XYZ file of C-alpha atoms in Angstrom:
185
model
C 10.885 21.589 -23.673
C 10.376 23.969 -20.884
C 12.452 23.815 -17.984
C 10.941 23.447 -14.535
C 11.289 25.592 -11.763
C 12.689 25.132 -8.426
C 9.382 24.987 -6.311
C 8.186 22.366 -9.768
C 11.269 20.490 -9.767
C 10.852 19.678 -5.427
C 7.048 19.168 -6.410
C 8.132 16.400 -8.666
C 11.214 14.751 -6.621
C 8.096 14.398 -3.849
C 5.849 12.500 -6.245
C 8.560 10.454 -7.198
C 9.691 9.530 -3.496
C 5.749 9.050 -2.284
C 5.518 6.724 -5.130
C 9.064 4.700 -4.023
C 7.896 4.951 -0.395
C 4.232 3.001 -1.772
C 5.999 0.355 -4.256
C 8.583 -0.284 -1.128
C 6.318 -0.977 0.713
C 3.723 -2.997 -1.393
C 7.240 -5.334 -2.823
C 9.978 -4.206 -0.788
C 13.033 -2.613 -1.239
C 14.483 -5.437 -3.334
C 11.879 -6.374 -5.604
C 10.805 -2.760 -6.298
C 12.622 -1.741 -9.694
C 11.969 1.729 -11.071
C 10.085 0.669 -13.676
C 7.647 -0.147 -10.573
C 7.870 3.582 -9.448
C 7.799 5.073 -12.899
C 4.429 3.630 -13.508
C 3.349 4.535 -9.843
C 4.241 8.079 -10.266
C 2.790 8.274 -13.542
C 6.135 9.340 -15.054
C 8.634 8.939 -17.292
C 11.928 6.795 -16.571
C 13.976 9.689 -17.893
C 12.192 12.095 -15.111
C 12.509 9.550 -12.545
C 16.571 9.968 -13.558
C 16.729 12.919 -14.017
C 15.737 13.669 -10.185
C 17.504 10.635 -8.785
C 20.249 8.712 -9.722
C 19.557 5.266 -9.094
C 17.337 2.948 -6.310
C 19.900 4.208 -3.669
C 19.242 7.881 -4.113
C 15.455 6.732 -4.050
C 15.800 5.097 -1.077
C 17.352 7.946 0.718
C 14.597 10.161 -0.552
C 11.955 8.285 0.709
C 13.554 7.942 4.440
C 14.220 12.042 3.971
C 10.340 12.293 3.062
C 9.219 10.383 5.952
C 11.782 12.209 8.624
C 10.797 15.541 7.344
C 6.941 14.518 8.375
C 7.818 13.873 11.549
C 10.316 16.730 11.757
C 7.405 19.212 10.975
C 5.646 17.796 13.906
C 7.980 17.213 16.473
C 8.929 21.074 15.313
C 5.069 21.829 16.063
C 5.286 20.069 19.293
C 8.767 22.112 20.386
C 7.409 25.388 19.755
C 4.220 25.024 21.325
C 3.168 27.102 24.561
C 3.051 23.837 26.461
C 4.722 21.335 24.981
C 3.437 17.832 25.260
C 5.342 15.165 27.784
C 6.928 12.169 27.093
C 4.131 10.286 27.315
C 1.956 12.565 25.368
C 4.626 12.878 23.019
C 5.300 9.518 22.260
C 1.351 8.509 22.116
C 1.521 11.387 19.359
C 4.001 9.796 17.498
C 2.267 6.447 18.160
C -0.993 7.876 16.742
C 0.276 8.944 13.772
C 2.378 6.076 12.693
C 1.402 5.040 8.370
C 1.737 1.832 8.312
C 2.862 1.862 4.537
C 6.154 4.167 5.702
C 6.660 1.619 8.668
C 7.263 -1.225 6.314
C 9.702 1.079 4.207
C 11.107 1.773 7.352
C 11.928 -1.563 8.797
C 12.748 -2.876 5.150
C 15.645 0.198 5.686
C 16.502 -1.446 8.778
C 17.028 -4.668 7.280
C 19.240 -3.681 4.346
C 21.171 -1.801 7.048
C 23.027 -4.668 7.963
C 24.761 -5.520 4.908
C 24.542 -2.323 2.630
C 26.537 0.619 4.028
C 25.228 3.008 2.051
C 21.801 2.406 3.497
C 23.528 1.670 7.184
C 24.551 5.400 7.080
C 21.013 6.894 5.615
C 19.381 4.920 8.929
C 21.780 5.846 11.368
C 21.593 9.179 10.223
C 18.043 9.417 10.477
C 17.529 7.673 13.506
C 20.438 10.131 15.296
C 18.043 13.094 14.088
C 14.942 11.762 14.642
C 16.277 11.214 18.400
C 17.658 14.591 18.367
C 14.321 16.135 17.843
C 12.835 14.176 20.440
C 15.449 15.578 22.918
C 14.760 18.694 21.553
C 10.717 18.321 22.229
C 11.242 16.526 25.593
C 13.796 19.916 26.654
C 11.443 21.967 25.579
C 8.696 20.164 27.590
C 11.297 19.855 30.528
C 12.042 24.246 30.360
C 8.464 25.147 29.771
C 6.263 23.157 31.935
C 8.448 21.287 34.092
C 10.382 25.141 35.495
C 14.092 23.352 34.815
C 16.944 25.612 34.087
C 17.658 24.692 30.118
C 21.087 23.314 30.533
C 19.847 20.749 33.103
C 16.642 20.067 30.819
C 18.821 18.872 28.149
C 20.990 16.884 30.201
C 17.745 15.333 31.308
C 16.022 14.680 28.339
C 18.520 12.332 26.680
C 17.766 9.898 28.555
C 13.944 10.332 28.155
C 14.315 10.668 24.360
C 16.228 7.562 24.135
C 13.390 5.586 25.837
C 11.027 7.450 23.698
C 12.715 6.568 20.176
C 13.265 2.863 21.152
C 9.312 2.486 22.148
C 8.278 4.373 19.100
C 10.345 2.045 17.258
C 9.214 -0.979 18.446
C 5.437 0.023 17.484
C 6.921 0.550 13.836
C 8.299 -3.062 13.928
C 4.866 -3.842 15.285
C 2.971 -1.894 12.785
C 5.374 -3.512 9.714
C 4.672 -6.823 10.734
C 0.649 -6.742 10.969
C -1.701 -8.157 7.672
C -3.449 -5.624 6.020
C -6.639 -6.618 7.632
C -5.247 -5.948 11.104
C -4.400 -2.529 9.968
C -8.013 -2.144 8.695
C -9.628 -3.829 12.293
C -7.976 -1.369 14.318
């Protein structure tokens, strides 16, 4: 059999988490088994392992897959001539919310509490996702606002906290509506 290449081998760890992230959030994280996400991916149980160890490792892939989206845009959003505000910034955010990888994401939440191994994937994530929005909000703060750096960043903790806990709550929000409510908005 011919071995794949790096740039193959990413291609197909992707296809394997985008079809975790849709069985999590069609069954949850509990009642999703990988038999679910071999035949969503269209692959074999042997490729499924030989990318990812177990359910765990799946679950940390998916959370990766979602934070690297948002990384990419917050990174957009940074590096822009004028980046957007907070308000701006968290609309953005808002706006771009899939309510498929909100359910995965509040499921994550939930096993949090009593798995550890999860409880340190979230608070990871959630500590770097907030990081980029201080990051964004600094830049905002230096390039439109005229503040000396050091004193943007001092001020944009704050602001970034605010933002995270608001964009969370229209996650929660997002999670928790019927598929018809997604479809009527």
């Amino acid at each position: 059999m011919p071995r794949l290449t790096d740039a193959r081998k990413e291609l197909r760890r992707t296809q394997i988490a985008e079809a975790a992230v849709r069985c999590f959030s069609r069954n949850g994280l509990e009642r999703t088994s990988i038999a679910d996400i071999t035949a969503e991916s269209g692959l074999s149980a042997g490729s499924i392992y030989a990318h990812y160890r177990n359910k765990a490792d799946l679950v940390r892939a998916a959370a990766r897959e979602v934070l690297a989206k948002r990384a990419e845009v917050l990174g957009e959003y940074a590096a822009a001539d004028a980046p957007p505000g907070p308000d701006e910034l968290l609309s953005r955010l808002i706006a771009a919310i899939n309510p498929a990888e909100a359910r995965v994401g509040v499921q994550t939440w939930g096993e949090a509490t009593t798995d550890p191994a999860i409880h340190g994937i979230v608070v990871d994530m959630t500590d770097r996702m907030r990081a980029m929005l201080r990051d964004c909000v600094t830049a905002w703060l230096v390039t439109v606002e005229h503040h000396e750096p050091a004193e943007a960043r001092e001020r944009a903790v704050p602001i970034a906290r605010r933002i995270m806990a608001l964009y969370q709550a229209e996650l929660l929000y997002t999670a928790l509506r019927t598929p018809t409510e997604e479809t009527a908005s």
